[in-house]
PDB file of C-alpha atoms in Angstrom:
ATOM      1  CA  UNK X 269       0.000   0.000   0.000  1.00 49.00           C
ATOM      2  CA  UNK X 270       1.535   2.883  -0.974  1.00 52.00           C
ATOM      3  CA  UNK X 271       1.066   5.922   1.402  1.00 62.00           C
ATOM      4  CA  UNK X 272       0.974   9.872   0.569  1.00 70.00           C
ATOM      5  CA  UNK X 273       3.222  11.854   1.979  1.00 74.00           C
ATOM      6  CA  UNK X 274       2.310  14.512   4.411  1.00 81.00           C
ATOM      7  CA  UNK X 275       4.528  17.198   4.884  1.00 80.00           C
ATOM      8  CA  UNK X 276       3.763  17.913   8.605  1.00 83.00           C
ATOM      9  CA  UNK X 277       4.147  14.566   9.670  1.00 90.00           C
ATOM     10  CA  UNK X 278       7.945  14.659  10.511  1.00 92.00           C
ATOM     11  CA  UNK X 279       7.574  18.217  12.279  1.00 94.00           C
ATOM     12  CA  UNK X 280       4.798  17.169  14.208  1.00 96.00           C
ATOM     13  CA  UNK X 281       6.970  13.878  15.162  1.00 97.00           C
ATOM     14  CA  UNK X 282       9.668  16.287  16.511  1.00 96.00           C
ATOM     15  CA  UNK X 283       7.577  18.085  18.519  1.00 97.00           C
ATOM     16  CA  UNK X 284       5.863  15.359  20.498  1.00 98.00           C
ATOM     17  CA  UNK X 285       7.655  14.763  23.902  1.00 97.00           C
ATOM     18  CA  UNK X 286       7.536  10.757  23.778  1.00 98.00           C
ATOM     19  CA  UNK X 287       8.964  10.613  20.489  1.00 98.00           C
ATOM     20  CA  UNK X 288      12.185   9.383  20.056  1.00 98.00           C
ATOM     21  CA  UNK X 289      14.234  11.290  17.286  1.00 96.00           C
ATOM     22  CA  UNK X 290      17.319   8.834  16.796  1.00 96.00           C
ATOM     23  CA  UNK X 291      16.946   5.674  17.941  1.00 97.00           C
ATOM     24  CA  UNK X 292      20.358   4.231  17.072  1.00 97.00           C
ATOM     25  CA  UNK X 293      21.670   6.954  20.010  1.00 97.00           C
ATOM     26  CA  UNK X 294      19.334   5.030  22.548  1.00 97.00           C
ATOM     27  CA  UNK X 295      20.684   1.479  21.549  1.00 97.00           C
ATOM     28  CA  UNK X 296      21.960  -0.070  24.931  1.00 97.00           C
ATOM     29  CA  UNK X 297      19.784   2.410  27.155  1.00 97.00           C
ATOM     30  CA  UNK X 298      15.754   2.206  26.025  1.00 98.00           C
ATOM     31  CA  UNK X 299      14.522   1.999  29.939  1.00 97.00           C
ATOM     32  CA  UNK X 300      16.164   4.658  31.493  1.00 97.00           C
ATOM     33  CA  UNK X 301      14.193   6.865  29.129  1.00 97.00           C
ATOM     34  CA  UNK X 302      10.799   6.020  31.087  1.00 98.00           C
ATOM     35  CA  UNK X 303      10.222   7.704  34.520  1.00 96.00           C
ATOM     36  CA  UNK X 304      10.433   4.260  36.021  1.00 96.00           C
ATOM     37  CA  UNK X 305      13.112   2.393  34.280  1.00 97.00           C
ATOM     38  CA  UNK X 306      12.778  -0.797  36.155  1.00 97.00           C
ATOM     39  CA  UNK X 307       9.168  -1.531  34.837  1.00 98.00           C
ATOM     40  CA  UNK X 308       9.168  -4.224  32.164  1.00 98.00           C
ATOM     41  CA  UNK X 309       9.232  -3.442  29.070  1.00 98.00           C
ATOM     42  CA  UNK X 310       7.372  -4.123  25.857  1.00 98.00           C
ATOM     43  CA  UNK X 311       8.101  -3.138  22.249  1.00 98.00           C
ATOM     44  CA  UNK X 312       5.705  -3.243  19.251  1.00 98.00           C
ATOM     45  CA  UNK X 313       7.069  -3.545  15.780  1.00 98.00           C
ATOM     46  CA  UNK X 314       5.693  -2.194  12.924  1.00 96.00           C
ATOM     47  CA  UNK X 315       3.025  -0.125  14.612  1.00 96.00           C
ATOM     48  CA  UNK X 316       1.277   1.289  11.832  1.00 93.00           C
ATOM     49  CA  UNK X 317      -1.585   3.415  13.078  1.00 94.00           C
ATOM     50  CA  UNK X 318      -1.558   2.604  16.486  1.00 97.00           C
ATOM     51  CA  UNK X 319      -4.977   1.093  16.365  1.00 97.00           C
ATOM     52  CA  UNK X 320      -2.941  -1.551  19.867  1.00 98.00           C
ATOM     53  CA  UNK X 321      -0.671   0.237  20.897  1.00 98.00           C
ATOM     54  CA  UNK X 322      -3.548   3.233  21.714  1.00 98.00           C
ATOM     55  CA  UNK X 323      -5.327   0.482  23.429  1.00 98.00           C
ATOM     56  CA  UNK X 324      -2.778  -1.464  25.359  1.00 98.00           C
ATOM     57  CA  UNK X 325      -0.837   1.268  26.695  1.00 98.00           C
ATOM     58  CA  UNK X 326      -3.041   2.963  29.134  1.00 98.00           C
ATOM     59  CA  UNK X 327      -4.520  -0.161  29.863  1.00 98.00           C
ATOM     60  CA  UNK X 328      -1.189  -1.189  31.466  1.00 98.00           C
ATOM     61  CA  UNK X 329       0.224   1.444  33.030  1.00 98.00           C
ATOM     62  CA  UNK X 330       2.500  -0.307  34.962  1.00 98.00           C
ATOM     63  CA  UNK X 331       4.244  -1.334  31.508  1.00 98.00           C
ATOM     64  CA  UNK X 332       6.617   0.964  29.470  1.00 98.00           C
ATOM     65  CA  UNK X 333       5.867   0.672  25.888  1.00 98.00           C
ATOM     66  CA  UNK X 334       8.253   1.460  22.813  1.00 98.00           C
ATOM     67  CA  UNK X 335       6.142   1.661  19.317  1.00 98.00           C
ATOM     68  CA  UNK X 336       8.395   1.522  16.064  1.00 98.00           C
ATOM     69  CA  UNK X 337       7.079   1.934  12.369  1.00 96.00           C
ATOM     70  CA  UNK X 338       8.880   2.758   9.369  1.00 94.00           C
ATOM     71  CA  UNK X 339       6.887   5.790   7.998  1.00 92.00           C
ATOM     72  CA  UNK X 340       6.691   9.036   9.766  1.00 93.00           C
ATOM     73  CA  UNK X 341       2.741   9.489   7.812  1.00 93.00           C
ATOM     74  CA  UNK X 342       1.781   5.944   9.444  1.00 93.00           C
ATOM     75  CA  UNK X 343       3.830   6.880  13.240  1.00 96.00           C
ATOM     76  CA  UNK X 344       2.258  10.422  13.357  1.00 96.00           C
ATOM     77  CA  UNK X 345      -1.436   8.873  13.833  1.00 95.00           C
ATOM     78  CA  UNK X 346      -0.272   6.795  16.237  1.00 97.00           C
ATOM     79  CA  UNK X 347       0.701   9.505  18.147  1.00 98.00           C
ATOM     80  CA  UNK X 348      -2.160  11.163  17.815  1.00 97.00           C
ATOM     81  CA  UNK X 349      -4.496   7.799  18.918  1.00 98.00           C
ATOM     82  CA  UNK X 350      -2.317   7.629  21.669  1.00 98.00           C
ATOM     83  CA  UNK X 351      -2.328  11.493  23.279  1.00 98.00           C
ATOM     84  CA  UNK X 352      -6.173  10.794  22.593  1.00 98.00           C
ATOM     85  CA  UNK X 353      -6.176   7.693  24.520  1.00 98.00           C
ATOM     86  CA  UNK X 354      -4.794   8.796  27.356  1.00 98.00           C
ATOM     87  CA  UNK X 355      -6.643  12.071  27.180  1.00 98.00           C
ATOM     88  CA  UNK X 356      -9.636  10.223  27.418  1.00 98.00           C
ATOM     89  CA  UNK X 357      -8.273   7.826  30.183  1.00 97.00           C
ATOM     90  CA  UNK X 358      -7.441  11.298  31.684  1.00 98.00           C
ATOM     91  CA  UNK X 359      -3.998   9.504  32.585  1.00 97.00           C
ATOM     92  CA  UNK X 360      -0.315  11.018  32.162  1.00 97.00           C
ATOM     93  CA  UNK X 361       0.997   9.656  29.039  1.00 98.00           C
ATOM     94  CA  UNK X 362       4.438   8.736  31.104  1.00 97.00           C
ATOM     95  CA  UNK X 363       4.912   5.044  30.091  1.00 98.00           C
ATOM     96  CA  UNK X 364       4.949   5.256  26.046  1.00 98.00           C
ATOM     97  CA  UNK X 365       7.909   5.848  23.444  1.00 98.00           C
ATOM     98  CA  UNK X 366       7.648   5.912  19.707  1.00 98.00           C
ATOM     99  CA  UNK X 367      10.212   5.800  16.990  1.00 98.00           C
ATOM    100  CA  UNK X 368      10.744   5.602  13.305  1.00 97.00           C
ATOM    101  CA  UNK X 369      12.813   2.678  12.484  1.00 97.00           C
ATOM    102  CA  UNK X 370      13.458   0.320   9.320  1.00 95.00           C
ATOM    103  CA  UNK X 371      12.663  -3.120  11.682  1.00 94.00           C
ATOM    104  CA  UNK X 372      14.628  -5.013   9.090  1.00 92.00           C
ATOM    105  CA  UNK X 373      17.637  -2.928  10.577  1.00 94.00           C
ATOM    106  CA  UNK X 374      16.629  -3.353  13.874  1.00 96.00           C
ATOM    107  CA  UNK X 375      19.710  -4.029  15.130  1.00 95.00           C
ATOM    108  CA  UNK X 376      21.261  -0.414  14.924  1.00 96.00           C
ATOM    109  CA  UNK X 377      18.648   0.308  17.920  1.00 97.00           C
ATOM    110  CA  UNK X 378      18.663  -2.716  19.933  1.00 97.00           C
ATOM    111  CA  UNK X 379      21.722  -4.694  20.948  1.00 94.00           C
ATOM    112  CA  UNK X 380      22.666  -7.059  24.158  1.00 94.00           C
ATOM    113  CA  UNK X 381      22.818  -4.467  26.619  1.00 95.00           C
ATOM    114  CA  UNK X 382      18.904  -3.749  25.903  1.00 97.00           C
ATOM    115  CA  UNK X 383      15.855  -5.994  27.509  1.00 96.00           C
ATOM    116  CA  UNK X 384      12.427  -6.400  25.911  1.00 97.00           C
ATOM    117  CA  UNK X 385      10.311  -8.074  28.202  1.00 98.00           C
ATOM    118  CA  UNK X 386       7.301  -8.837  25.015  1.00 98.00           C
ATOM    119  CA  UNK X 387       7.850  -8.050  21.560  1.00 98.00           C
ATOM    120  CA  UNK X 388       4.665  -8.075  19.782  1.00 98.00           C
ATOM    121  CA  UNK X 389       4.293  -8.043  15.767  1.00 98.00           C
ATOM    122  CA  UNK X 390       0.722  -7.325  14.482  1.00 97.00           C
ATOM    123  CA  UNK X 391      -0.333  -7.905  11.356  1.00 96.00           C
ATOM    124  CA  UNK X 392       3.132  -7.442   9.691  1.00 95.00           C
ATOM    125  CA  UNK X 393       3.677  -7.599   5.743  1.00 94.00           C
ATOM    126  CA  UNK X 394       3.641 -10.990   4.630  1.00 95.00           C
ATOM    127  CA  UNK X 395       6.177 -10.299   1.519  1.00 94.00           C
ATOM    128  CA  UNK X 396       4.238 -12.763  -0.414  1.00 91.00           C
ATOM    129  CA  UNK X 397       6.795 -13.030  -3.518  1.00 93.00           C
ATOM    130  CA  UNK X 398       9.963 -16.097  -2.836  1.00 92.00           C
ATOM    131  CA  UNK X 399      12.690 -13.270  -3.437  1.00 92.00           C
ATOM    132  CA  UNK X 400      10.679 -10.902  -0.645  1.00 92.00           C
ATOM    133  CA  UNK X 401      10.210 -13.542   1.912  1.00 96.00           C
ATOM    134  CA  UNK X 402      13.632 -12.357   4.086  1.00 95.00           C
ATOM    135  CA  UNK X 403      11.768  -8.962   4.750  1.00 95.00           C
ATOM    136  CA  UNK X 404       9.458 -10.528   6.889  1.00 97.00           C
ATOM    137  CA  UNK X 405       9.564  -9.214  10.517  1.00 97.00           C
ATOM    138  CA  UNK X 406       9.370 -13.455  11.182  1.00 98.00           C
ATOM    139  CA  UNK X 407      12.006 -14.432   9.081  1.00 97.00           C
ATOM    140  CA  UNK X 408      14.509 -16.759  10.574  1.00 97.00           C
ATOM    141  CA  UNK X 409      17.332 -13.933  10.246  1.00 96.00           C
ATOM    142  CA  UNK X 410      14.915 -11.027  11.965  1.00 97.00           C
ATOM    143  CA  UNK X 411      14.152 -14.030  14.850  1.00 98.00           C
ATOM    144  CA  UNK X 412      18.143 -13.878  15.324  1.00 97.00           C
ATOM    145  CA  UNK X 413      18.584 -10.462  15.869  1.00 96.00           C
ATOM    146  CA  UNK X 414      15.395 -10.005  18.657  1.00 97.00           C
ATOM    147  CA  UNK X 415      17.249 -12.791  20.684  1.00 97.00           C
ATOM    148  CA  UNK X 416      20.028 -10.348  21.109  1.00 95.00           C
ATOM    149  CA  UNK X 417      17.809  -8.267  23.573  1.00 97.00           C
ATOM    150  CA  UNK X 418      14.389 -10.617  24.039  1.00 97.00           C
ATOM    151  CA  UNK X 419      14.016 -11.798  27.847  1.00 96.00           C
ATOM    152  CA  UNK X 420      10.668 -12.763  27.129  1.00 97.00           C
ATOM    153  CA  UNK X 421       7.683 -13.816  25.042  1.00 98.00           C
ATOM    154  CA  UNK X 422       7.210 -12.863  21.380  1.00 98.00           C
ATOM    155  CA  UNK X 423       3.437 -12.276  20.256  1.00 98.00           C
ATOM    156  CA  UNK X 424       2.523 -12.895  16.394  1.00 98.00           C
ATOM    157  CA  UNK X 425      -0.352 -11.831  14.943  1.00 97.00           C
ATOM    158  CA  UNK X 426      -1.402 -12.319  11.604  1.00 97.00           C
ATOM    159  CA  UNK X 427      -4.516 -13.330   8.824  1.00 97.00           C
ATOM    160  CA  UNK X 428      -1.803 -14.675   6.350  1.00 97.00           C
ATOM    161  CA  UNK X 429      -2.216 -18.131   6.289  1.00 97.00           C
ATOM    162  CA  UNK X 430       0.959 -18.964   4.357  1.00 97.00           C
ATOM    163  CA  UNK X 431       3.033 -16.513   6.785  1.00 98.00           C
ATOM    164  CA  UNK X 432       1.805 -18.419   9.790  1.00 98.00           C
ATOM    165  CA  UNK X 433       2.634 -21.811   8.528  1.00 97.00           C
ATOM    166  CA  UNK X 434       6.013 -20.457   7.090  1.00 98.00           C
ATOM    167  CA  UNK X 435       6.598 -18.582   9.998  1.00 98.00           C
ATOM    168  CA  UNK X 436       6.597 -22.120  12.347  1.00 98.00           C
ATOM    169  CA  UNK X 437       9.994 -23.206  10.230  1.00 98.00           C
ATOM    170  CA  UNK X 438      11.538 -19.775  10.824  1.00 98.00           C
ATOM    171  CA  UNK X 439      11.031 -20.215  14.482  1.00 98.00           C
ATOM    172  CA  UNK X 440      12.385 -23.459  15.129  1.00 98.00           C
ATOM    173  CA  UNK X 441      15.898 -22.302  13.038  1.00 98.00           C
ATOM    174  CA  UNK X 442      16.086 -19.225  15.162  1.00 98.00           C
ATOM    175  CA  UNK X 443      15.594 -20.994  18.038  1.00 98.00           C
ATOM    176  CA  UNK X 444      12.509 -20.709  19.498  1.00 98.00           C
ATOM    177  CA  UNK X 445       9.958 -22.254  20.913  1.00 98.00           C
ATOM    178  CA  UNK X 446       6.747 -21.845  20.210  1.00 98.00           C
ATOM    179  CA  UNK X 447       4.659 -22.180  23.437  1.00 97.00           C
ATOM    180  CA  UNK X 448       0.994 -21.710  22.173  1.00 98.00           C
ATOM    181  CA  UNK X 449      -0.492 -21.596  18.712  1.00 98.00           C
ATOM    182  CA  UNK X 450      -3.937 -20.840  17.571  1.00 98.00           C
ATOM    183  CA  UNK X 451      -5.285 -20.696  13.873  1.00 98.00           C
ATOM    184  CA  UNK X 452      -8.694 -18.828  15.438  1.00 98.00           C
ATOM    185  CA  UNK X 453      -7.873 -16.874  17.624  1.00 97.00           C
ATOM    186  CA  UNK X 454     -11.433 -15.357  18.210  1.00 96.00           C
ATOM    187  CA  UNK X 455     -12.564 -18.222  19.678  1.00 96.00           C
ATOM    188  CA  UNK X 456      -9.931 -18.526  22.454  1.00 96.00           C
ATOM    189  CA  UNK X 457     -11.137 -17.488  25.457  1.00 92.00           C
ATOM    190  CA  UNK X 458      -7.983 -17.345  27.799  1.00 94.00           C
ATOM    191  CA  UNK X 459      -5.825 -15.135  25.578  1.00 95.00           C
ATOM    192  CA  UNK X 460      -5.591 -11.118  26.151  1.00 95.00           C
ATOM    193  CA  UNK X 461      -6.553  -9.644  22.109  1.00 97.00           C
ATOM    194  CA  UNK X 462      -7.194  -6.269  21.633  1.00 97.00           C
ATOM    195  CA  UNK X 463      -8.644  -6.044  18.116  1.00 94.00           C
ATOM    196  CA  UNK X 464      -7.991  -2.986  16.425  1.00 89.00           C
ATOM    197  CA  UNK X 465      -9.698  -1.609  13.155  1.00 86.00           C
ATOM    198  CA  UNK X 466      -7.662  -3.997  10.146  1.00 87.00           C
ATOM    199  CA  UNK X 467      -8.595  -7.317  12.266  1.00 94.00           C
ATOM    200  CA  UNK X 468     -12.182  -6.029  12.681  1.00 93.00           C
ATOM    201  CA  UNK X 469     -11.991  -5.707   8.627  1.00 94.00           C
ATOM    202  CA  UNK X 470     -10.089  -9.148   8.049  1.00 94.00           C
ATOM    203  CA  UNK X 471     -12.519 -10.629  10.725  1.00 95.00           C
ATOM    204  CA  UNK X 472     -15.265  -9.421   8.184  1.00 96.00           C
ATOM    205  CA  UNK X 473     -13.647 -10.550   5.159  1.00 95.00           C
ATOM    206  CA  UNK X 474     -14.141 -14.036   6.892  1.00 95.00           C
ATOM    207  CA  UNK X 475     -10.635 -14.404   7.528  1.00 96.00           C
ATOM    208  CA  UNK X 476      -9.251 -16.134  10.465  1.00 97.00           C
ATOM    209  CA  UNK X 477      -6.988 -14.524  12.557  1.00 98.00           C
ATOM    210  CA  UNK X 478      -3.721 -16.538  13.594  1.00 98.00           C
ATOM    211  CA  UNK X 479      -1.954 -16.414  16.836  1.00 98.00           C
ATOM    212  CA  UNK X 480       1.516 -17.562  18.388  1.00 98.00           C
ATOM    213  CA  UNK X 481       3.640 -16.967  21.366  1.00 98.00           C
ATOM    214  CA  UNK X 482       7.358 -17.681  21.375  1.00 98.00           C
ATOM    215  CA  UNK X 483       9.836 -17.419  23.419  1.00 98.00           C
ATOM    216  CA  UNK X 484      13.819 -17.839  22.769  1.00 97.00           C
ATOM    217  CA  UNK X 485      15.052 -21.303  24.541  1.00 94.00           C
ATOM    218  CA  UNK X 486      17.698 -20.638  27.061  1.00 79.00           C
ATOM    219  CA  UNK X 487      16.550 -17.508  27.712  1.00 57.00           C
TER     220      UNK X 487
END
């Protein structure tokens, strides 16, 4: 999907106090940019809109939150979901960061002296085409680099049924292990899901919505 450009999106970026304007400065000190760095800490990559991370983040205050996307036009009404979020939570917007960051280069952010407590990937690009498929945010190689700084659980979300089923052999090379699985995840009951607008639109398409947790072994 191709997205217009909006000239006011990167000044409006720069102006909001929980964005993060270089993220490559922050790599091996992400925490101690929250009031209380000792909370855990949870990361979402490829944010888009913030239709969850809006939702998620005031609803767990006692979490710090980093959102990354790649596009300053898709980040900049993220920001704006959140601030309205928490405006109408009437809650200080103290444990949220967000970012603009090419995931695929990850890596220039987030290194071994960083801790992510959850990463969570929603809905990601499935990069359909064979000569695409290592741009996918669950490819074996991207897997690799989040076990670098991953002390916890990895959430994936998705309605591609080919990048769920590919997705399995990518986390076994990387190794992983994948603790729970779903292929409807609608009709679990005992798993937290806050459904934002594109799964309410996929949902209606009739498309199932898959679900995994992972988690690096020996960490």
């Amino acid at each position: 999907m191709r997205i217009r450009h909006k000239p006011w999106a990167k000044p409006e970026l720069e102006s909001c106090p929980f964005y993060v304007k270089n993220p490559a400065e922050q790599k091996g000190g992400w925490t101690e940019l929250f009031e209380i760095p000792e909370r855990p800490l949870y990361i979402e990559l490829g944010c888009g809109k913030g239709g969850f991370i809006s939702q998620i983040a005031p609803a767990k205050p006692e979490i710090n939150f980093i959102a990354m996307d790649i596009k300053n036009e898709m980040l900049v009404l993220a920001k704006r979901k959140i601030e309205n979020a928490y405006e109408s939570a009437d809650m200080p917007l103290n444990n949220v960061k967000i970012a603009i960051q090419n995931i695929e280069r990850l890596d220039t952010a987030f290194g071994e002296n960083d801790r992510a407590d959850r990463i969570y990937i929603n809905f990601c690009n499935p990069w359909g085409k064979n000569k695409h498929k290592k741009r996918r945010l669950t490819h074996t190689r991207q897997l690799l680099n989040y076990r670098k700084f991953l002390k916890g659980e990895l959430w994936f979300k998705t309605d591609d049924d080919e990048l769920f089923e590919e997705s399995f052999e990518y986390f076994s090379e990387a190794g992983y292990n994948i603790k729970f699985r779903t292929y409807d995840l609608h009709s679990e009951t005992n798993i937290e899901n806050y459904i934002t607008e594109h799964e309410n639109m996929f949902t209606a398409e009739g498309k199932k919505i898959k679900f995994l947790i992972a988690e690096p072994v020996g960490e």
